[in-house]
């Protein structure tokens, strides 16, 4: 029997076994458990709970029959208010440790619901449809996912009627009450008849090429007063509820009457959202995303925003544009050195940094903080029931 001391940044319980730090899945601080060690390295141990001798009063029933084995959610066993506290503490600890500055961290902005929030889900297929078992490539067949949009859950029974032999994976996306299904398959002749009853758009993806086979070519999402096109491979935030809260905060930071550069702009959603009263240029390397961004510009009848296709770091230095604000929303790897250097050459008065990884965020803030004051950091719960957390940081140029 061992007692769990605290949680790590991935939501695993931490204790000591054999004079080594041990990480235990699905274990909460204060719990007394019997564990099975499944990995032992020179400096650490990983294990799973065999039996709970004493449970935490913060533990709740997940109501998910796949939770013990699915690799998707990892803190669903923690009640939601304590999930938010875990993420707040995580950001506080990471920033304090790696930035070592007295930085203002606002209270985390929660999601209005921690169920049915995902508007994009990738199902793995191999004789059955489901998700990978935790840390393996074995597939757990599922009938419902508690964090997925109800339109996606409703279509699972129809997906199971397909001939699965030639299918590798199925991606389901939703917009405003619309469902798109993308099937990655070896056969372009796949019979999709069972899906026509529930899908608004269907694509087959073979050899990395998309073939539209049913319904509309695109679906659309409404965010505040703006309409956004969703195509098979375009990026869009998976949690519309929290996304709207984050975008409104970005809008507050940017204000009006400014020149704005939106780096890693994707399909242009942030730039479009903050365009009112501003001149905006968005830069994105994905040519399909830029096509969607230009379409979104037309959909919303906007004249004061332009989009450029290219590497954010390289294309940035080619602009003859004097930005007051630069918005960055990079991938999990954060900003590369070239991009940071070119941002600093433009010398904007403000930087608004949207991050999905607090470790790369703190790395980049360490560099930027030589030239900018970090006004505040606000965590957002974009991914309830998982250890992931989004952060929004506002930086002001030092005078």
Coordinates of C-alpha atoms in Angstrom, one line a residue:
X1 CA 0.0 0.0 0.0
X2 CA 1.2 3.5 -0.8
X3 CA -0.2 7.0 -0.3
X4 CA -0.4 9.5 -3.2
X5 CA 1.2 12.8 -2.4
X6 CA 0.2 15.1 -5.3
X7 CA -0.5 15.3 -9.0
X8 CA 2.0 15.8 -11.8
X9 CA 1.3 18.1 -14.8
X10 CA -0.3 15.2 -16.7
X11 CA -2.8 14.5 -13.9
X12 CA -1.0 11.4 -12.6
X13 CA -0.6 10.7 -8.9
X14 CA 3.0 11.1 -7.5
X15 CA 4.4 9.0 -4.7
X16 CA 7.7 7.2 -3.8
X17 CA 8.4 3.5 -4.5
X18 CA 11.9 1.9 -4.1
X19 CA 13.3 5.4 -3.4
X20 CA 12.2 6.5 -6.8
X21 CA 9.5 9.0 -7.9
X22 CA 6.5 7.0 -9.0
X23 CA 3.8 8.2 -11.4
X24 CA 0.4 6.4 -10.9
X25 CA -2.4 6.7 -13.4
X26 CA -5.9 7.5 -12.0
X27 CA -4.8 8.3 -8.5
X28 CA -5.5 11.4 -6.5
X29 CA -3.6 13.1 -3.6
X30 CA -4.4 11.5 -0.2
X31 CA -5.6 8.2 -1.7
X32 CA -4.1 5.0 -0.3
X33 CA -3.8 2.4 -3.1
X34 CA -2.3 -0.9 -4.1
X35 CA -0.4 -0.5 -7.4
X36 CA 1.1 -2.6 -10.2
X37 CA 4.4 -1.4 -11.6
X38 CA 4.5 -1.6 -15.4
X39 CA 7.6 0.4 -16.1
X40 CA 10.7 1.0 -14.0
X41 CA 13.6 3.2 -15.1
X42 CA 16.7 4.4 -13.4
X43 CA 15.1 7.5 -12.0
X44 CA 11.3 6.8 -12.0
X45 CA 8.5 4.3 -12.0
X46 CA 5.2 4.2 -13.7
X47 CA 2.3 2.2 -12.4
X48 CA -1.5 1.6 -12.3
X49 CA -3.9 1.2 -9.4
X50 CA -4.9 -2.4 -8.6
X51 CA -7.1 -1.5 -5.6
X52 CA -8.2 1.7 -3.8
X53 CA -7.9 1.3 0.0
X54 CA -8.9 4.8 0.7
X55 CA -10.4 7.2 -1.9
X56 CA -10.3 10.9 -2.1
X57 CA -13.5 12.9 -1.5
X58 CA -12.7 14.7 -4.7
X59 CA -13.0 11.5 -6.8
X60 CA -16.2 11.1 -8.8
X61 CA -17.8 8.4 -10.9
X62 CA -16.9 9.0 -14.5
X63 CA -19.9 7.2 -16.1
X64 CA -17.6 6.3 -19.0
X65 CA -17.3 2.5 -19.5
X66 CA -14.0 3.0 -21.4
X67 CA -12.3 5.4 -19.0
X68 CA -10.0 2.8 -17.4
X69 CA -8.4 1.8 -20.7
X70 CA -9.0 4.7 -23.2
X71 CA -6.1 7.1 -23.7
X72 CA -8.3 10.1 -24.4
X73 CA -9.4 11.6 -21.0
X74 CA -7.2 11.4 -18.0
X75 CA -8.7 13.5 -15.2
X76 CA -12.4 12.7 -15.6
X77 CA -12.3 11.0 -12.2
X78 CA -11.7 14.5 -10.6
X79 CA -14.7 16.7 -10.0
X80 CA -14.8 19.7 -12.4
X81 CA -14.0 22.4 -9.9
X82 CA -11.0 20.5 -8.8
X83 CA -10.0 19.9 -12.5
X84 CA -9.9 23.7 -12.9
X85 CA -7.9 24.0 -9.7
X86 CA -5.4 21.4 -10.9
X87 CA -5.0 23.4 -14.2
X88 CA -4.7 26.7 -12.4
X89 CA -2.0 25.3 -10.1
X90 CA -0.2 23.7 -13.0
X91 CA 0.1 27.0 -14.9
X92 CA 1.1 28.8 -11.7
X93 CA 3.8 26.2 -10.9
X94 CA 5.2 26.1 -14.4
X95 CA 5.4 29.9 -14.8
X96 CA 6.9 30.3 -11.3
X97 CA 9.5 27.7 -11.9
X98 CA 10.6 28.5 -15.4
X99 CA 10.0 32.2 -15.6
X100 CA 10.8 32.9 -12.0
X101 CA 8.9 36.2 -12.2
X102 CA 6.1 37.8 -10.3
X103 CA 3.6 37.4 -13.2
X104 CA -0.1 38.0 -12.8
X105 CA -2.0 34.8 -13.5
X106 CA -5.8 35.3 -13.7
X107 CA -8.3 32.7 -12.6
X108 CA -8.8 30.0 -15.2
X109 CA -11.8 30.5 -17.5
X110 CA -13.9 27.3 -17.3
X111 CA -16.1 25.7 -19.9
X112 CA -19.8 25.9 -19.4
X113 CA -20.0 22.1 -19.8
X114 CA -17.4 19.4 -19.5
X115 CA -19.4 17.0 -21.7
X116 CA -20.2 16.8 -25.4
X117 CA -17.8 19.7 -26.2
X118 CA -15.6 18.2 -28.9
X119 CA -16.6 19.2 -32.4
X120 CA -13.9 17.0 -34.0
X121 CA -13.1 13.3 -33.3
X122 CA -10.8 10.8 -35.0
X123 CA -12.0 7.2 -34.7
X124 CA -9.4 4.5 -35.3
X125 CA -10.6 1.5 -37.3
X126 CA -9.4 -2.1 -37.3
X127 CA -12.3 -4.5 -37.5
X128 CA -14.0 -2.2 -35.0
X129 CA -14.4 1.5 -34.5
X130 CA -13.0 3.3 -31.4
X131 CA -10.0 4.8 -29.8
X132 CA -6.5 3.6 -29.0
X133 CA -6.1 1.9 -25.6
X134 CA -3.8 4.0 -23.4
X135 CA -0.2 3.8 -24.5
X136 CA -0.9 1.2 -27.2
X137 CA -2.2 0.8 -30.7
X138 CA -4.9 -1.6 -29.6
X139 CA -8.4 -0.3 -30.4
X140 CA -11.2 -0.1 -27.9
X141 CA -14.6 -0.4 -29.6
X142 CA -16.9 2.3 -28.4
X143 CA -20.6 3.2 -28.7
X144 CA -20.4 6.7 -27.2
X145 CA -17.8 9.3 -26.1
X146 CA -18.9 11.5 -23.3
X147 CA -16.9 14.5 -24.4
X148 CA -17.9 14.3 -28.1
X149 CA -20.6 16.4 -29.8
X150 CA -24.0 14.6 -29.7
X151 CA -24.1 14.6 -33.5
X152 CA -20.9 12.6 -33.6
X153 CA -22.1 10.2 -30.9
X154 CA -25.3 9.7 -32.9
X155 CA -23.4 8.7 -36.0
X156 CA -21.3 5.9 -34.5
X157 CA -24.0 3.3 -34.9
X158 CA -24.2 4.3 -38.6
X159 CA -20.4 4.1 -39.0
X160 CA -20.5 0.5 -37.7
X161 CA -22.7 -0.4 -40.7
X162 CA -19.8 0.3 -43.1
X163 CA -17.5 -2.3 -44.6
X164 CA -14.6 -1.6 -42.3
X165 CA -12.0 -3.8 -44.0
X166 CA -10.6 -1.1 -46.2
X167 CA -10.9 1.8 -43.7
X168 CA -8.0 3.1 -41.5
X169 CA -9.7 5.9 -39.7
X170 CA -12.8 8.0 -39.7
X171 CA -12.9 11.7 -38.8
X172 CA -16.1 13.4 -37.7
X173 CA -16.5 17.1 -37.6
X174 CA -19.4 19.3 -36.6
X175 CA -20.4 22.9 -37.3
X176 CA -23.6 24.6 -36.3
X177 CA -25.9 21.5 -36.3
X178 CA -24.0 20.0 -39.3
X179 CA -21.9 16.8 -39.5
X180 CA -19.0 16.2 -41.9
X181 CA -17.5 12.7 -42.1
X182 CA -14.0 12.0 -43.6
X183 CA -13.2 8.4 -44.2
X184 CA -9.5 7.4 -44.7
X185 CA -9.8 4.3 -46.9
X186 CA -7.8 2.2 -49.4
X187 CA -10.9 1.9 -51.6
X188 CA -12.6 4.8 -53.4
X189 CA -15.5 2.4 -54.1
X190 CA -16.6 2.3 -50.5
X191 CA -20.4 2.0 -50.0
X192 CA -21.4 5.0 -47.9
X193 CA -25.1 4.5 -48.1
X194 CA -25.6 4.0 -44.3
X195 CA -24.2 7.5 -43.7
X196 CA -26.4 9.5 -46.1
X197 CA -29.2 9.5 -43.5
X198 CA -27.2 11.5 -41.0
X199 CA -24.3 13.3 -42.7
X200 CA -24.4 16.7 -44.3
X201 CA -21.0 16.2 -46.0
X202 CA -18.9 13.1 -46.8
X203 CA -15.4 12.8 -48.1
X204 CA -13.2 9.8 -48.8
X205 CA -9.4 10.3 -48.3
X206 CA -7.2 8.0 -50.3
X207 CA -3.5 8.4 -50.8
X208 CA -3.7 11.7 -49.0
X209 CA -6.2 13.1 -51.5
X210 CA -9.8 14.1 -50.7
X211 CA -12.8 13.0 -52.8
X212 CA -16.1 14.6 -52.1
X213 CA -18.8 11.9 -52.4
X214 CA -22.0 13.3 -50.7
X215 CA -23.8 16.4 -49.6
X216 CA -22.3 19.8 -49.3
X217 CA -18.6 20.4 -49.8
X218 CA -18.3 22.3 -46.5
X219 CA -20.0 22.8 -43.2
X220 CA -20.1 26.1 -41.3
X221 CA -19.6 27.3 -37.7
X222 CA -21.2 30.5 -36.3
X223 CA -19.1 32.3 -33.7
X224 CA -20.6 35.4 -32.4
X225 CA -21.6 37.4 -35.5
X226 CA -19.1 35.6 -37.8
X227 CA -19.5 32.6 -40.1
X228 CA -16.6 30.2 -40.7
X229 CA -16.2 27.6 -43.3
X230 CA -15.0 24.2 -42.2
X231 CA -13.4 22.0 -44.9
X232 CA -12.0 18.5 -44.4
X233 CA -8.5 19.5 -43.3
X234 CA -9.0 23.0 -42.0
X235 CA -8.1 23.8 -38.3
X236 CA -10.8 25.1 -36.0
X237 CA -10.9 25.1 -32.2
X238 CA -12.5 21.9 -31.0
X239 CA -14.4 23.6 -28.1
X240 CA -16.6 26.4 -29.4
X241 CA -17.8 27.4 -25.9
X242 CA -14.4 28.2 -24.5
X243 CA -13.1 29.4 -27.9
X244 CA -15.6 32.2 -27.9
X245 CA -14.5 33.3 -24.4
X246 CA -10.8 33.2 -25.5
X247 CA -11.4 35.2 -28.7
X248 CA -13.4 37.8 -26.7
X249 CA -10.4 38.2 -24.4
X250 CA -8.1 38.6 -27.4
X251 CA -10.5 41.2 -28.8
X252 CA -10.3 43.1 -25.6
X253 CA -6.5 43.1 -25.7
X254 CA -6.3 44.3 -29.3
X255 CA -8.8 47.1 -29.0
X256 CA -9.5 49.3 -32.1
X257 CA -7.7 51.6 -34.5
X258 CA -4.7 49.4 -34.8
X259 CA -2.6 47.6 -37.3
X260 CA -2.5 43.9 -36.5
X261 CA -0.5 40.9 -37.7
X262 CA -2.0 37.5 -37.0
X263 CA 0.7 34.8 -37.2
X264 CA -0.2 31.1 -37.6
X265 CA -3.7 32.4 -38.5
X266 CA -5.1 29.1 -39.8
X267 CA -8.5 29.8 -41.4
X268 CA -8.4 33.3 -40.1
X269 CA -10.8 33.0 -37.2
X270 CA -8.9 35.1 -34.6
X271 CA -8.0 37.8 -37.2
X272 CA -11.6 38.0 -38.4
X273 CA -12.8 38.1 -34.8
X274 CA -10.7 41.2 -34.0
X275 CA -10.9 42.9 -37.4
X276 CA -13.5 45.5 -36.4
X277 CA -11.9 48.9 -36.4
X278 CA -8.5 47.4 -37.2
X279 CA -6.4 46.6 -40.2
X280 CA -5.4 42.9 -40.1
X281 CA -2.9 40.7 -42.0
X282 CA -2.9 37.0 -41.4
X283 CA 0.0 34.6 -42.2
X284 CA -0.3 30.8 -42.4
X285 CA 1.8 28.2 -44.1
X286 CA -1.0 25.7 -44.9
X287 CA -2.3 26.6 -48.3
X288 CA -5.7 24.9 -47.7
X289 CA -6.2 26.9 -44.5
X290 CA -5.4 30.2 -46.4
X291 CA -8.0 29.3 -49.1
X292 CA -10.6 28.8 -46.3
X293 CA -9.4 32.1 -44.7
X294 CA -10.0 34.0 -47.9
X295 CA -13.4 32.3 -48.2
X296 CA -14.2 33.4 -44.6
X297 CA -13.3 36.9 -45.5
X298 CA -15.8 36.9 -48.3
X299 CA -18.5 35.1 -46.2
X300 CA -18.3 38.0 -43.6
X301 CA -18.0 40.8 -46.2
X302 CA -14.7 42.1 -44.8
X303 CA -12.4 44.5 -46.5
X304 CA -9.9 45.3 -43.8
X305 CA -8.2 41.9 -43.5
X306 CA -5.8 40.2 -45.9
X307 CA -4.2 36.7 -45.8
X308 CA -0.8 35.6 -46.9
X309 CA 0.3 32.0 -47.5
X310 CA 3.8 31.1 -46.2
X311 CA 6.0 30.4 -43.2
X312 CA 5.2 32.8 -40.4
X313 CA 8.8 33.5 -39.6
X314 CA 10.0 34.0 -43.2
X315 CA 7.0 35.9 -44.6
X316 CA 6.8 38.2 -41.6
X317 CA 10.1 39.9 -42.5
X318 CA 8.9 40.6 -46.1
X319 CA 5.9 42.7 -44.9
X320 CA 6.0 46.5 -45.5
X321 CA 3.5 46.9 -42.6
X322 CA 3.9 48.6 -39.2
X323 CA 1.9 46.5 -36.7
X324 CA 0.8 47.9 -33.4
X325 CA -0.1 44.4 -32.2
X326 CA 1.2 40.9 -33.2
X327 CA -1.0 37.9 -32.4
X328 CA 0.6 34.5 -32.3
X329 CA -1.1 31.2 -32.1
X330 CA 1.6 28.7 -32.8
X331 CA 1.5 24.9 -32.7
X332 CA 2.5 23.0 -29.6
X333 CA 6.2 23.4 -30.4
X334 CA 5.8 27.2 -29.9
X335 CA 7.7 29.9 -31.7
X336 CA 11.0 29.2 -33.5
X337 CA 14.0 31.6 -33.2
X338 CA 13.5 33.1 -36.6
X339 CA 9.9 34.1 -35.9
X340 CA 10.8 35.6 -32.5
X341 CA 13.7 37.6 -34.1
X342 CA 11.4 38.9 -36.8
X343 CA 8.7 39.8 -34.3
X344 CA 11.3 41.8 -32.3
X345 CA 12.5 43.6 -35.5
X346 CA 8.9 44.8 -36.1
X347 CA 9.0 46.2 -32.5
X348 CA 5.2 46.0 -31.9
X349 CA 3.7 47.8 -28.9
X350 CA 1.9 44.6 -27.9
X351 CA 2.1 40.9 -28.4
X352 CA -0.9 38.6 -27.7
X353 CA 0.2 35.0 -27.4
X354 CA -2.2 32.1 -27.6
X355 CA -0.6 28.8 -26.4
X356 CA -1.7 25.2 -26.1
X357 CA 1.5 24.2 -24.3
X358 CA 2.6 26.0 -21.1
X359 CA 6.2 24.6 -21.4
X360 CA 6.9 26.1 -24.8
X361 CA 5.1 29.2 -23.8
X362 CA 7.4 29.8 -20.8
X363 CA 10.4 29.1 -23.0
X364 CA 9.3 31.8 -25.5
X365 CA 8.2 34.2 -22.7
X366 CA 11.7 34.0 -21.2
X367 CA 13.1 35.4 -24.5
X368 CA 10.3 38.0 -25.1
X369 CA 10.4 39.2 -21.5
X370 CA 13.7 40.9 -22.1
X371 CA 11.9 43.4 -24.3
X372 CA 8.3 43.1 -23.1
X373 CA 6.5 43.2 -19.8
X374 CA 4.2 40.3 -19.3
X375 CA 1.0 42.0 -18.2
X376 CA -0.9 38.9 -17.4
X377 CA -1.6 35.2 -18.3
X378 CA -5.1 33.8 -18.4
X379 CA -5.6 30.0 -18.6
X380 CA -8.6 28.7 -20.5
X381 CA -10.1 25.2 -20.1
X382 CA -10.4 24.3 -23.8
X383 CA -10.1 20.5 -23.0
X384 CA -12.2 19.5 -20.0
X385 CA -11.4 16.1 -18.5
X386 CA -7.9 16.1 -19.9
X387 CA -4.6 17.6 -18.5
X388 CA -4.4 20.0 -21.4
X389 CA -4.9 23.7 -20.8
X390 CA -4.8 26.8 -23.2
X391 CA -3.2 30.0 -22.1
X392 CA -3.5 33.6 -23.3
X393 CA -0.7 36.0 -22.5
X394 CA -0.7 39.8 -23.0
X395 CA 2.7 41.4 -23.4
X396 CA 3.5 45.2 -23.5
X397 CA 6.7 46.7 -24.9
X398 CA 9.0 48.0 -22.2
X399 CA 9.4 51.8 -22.3

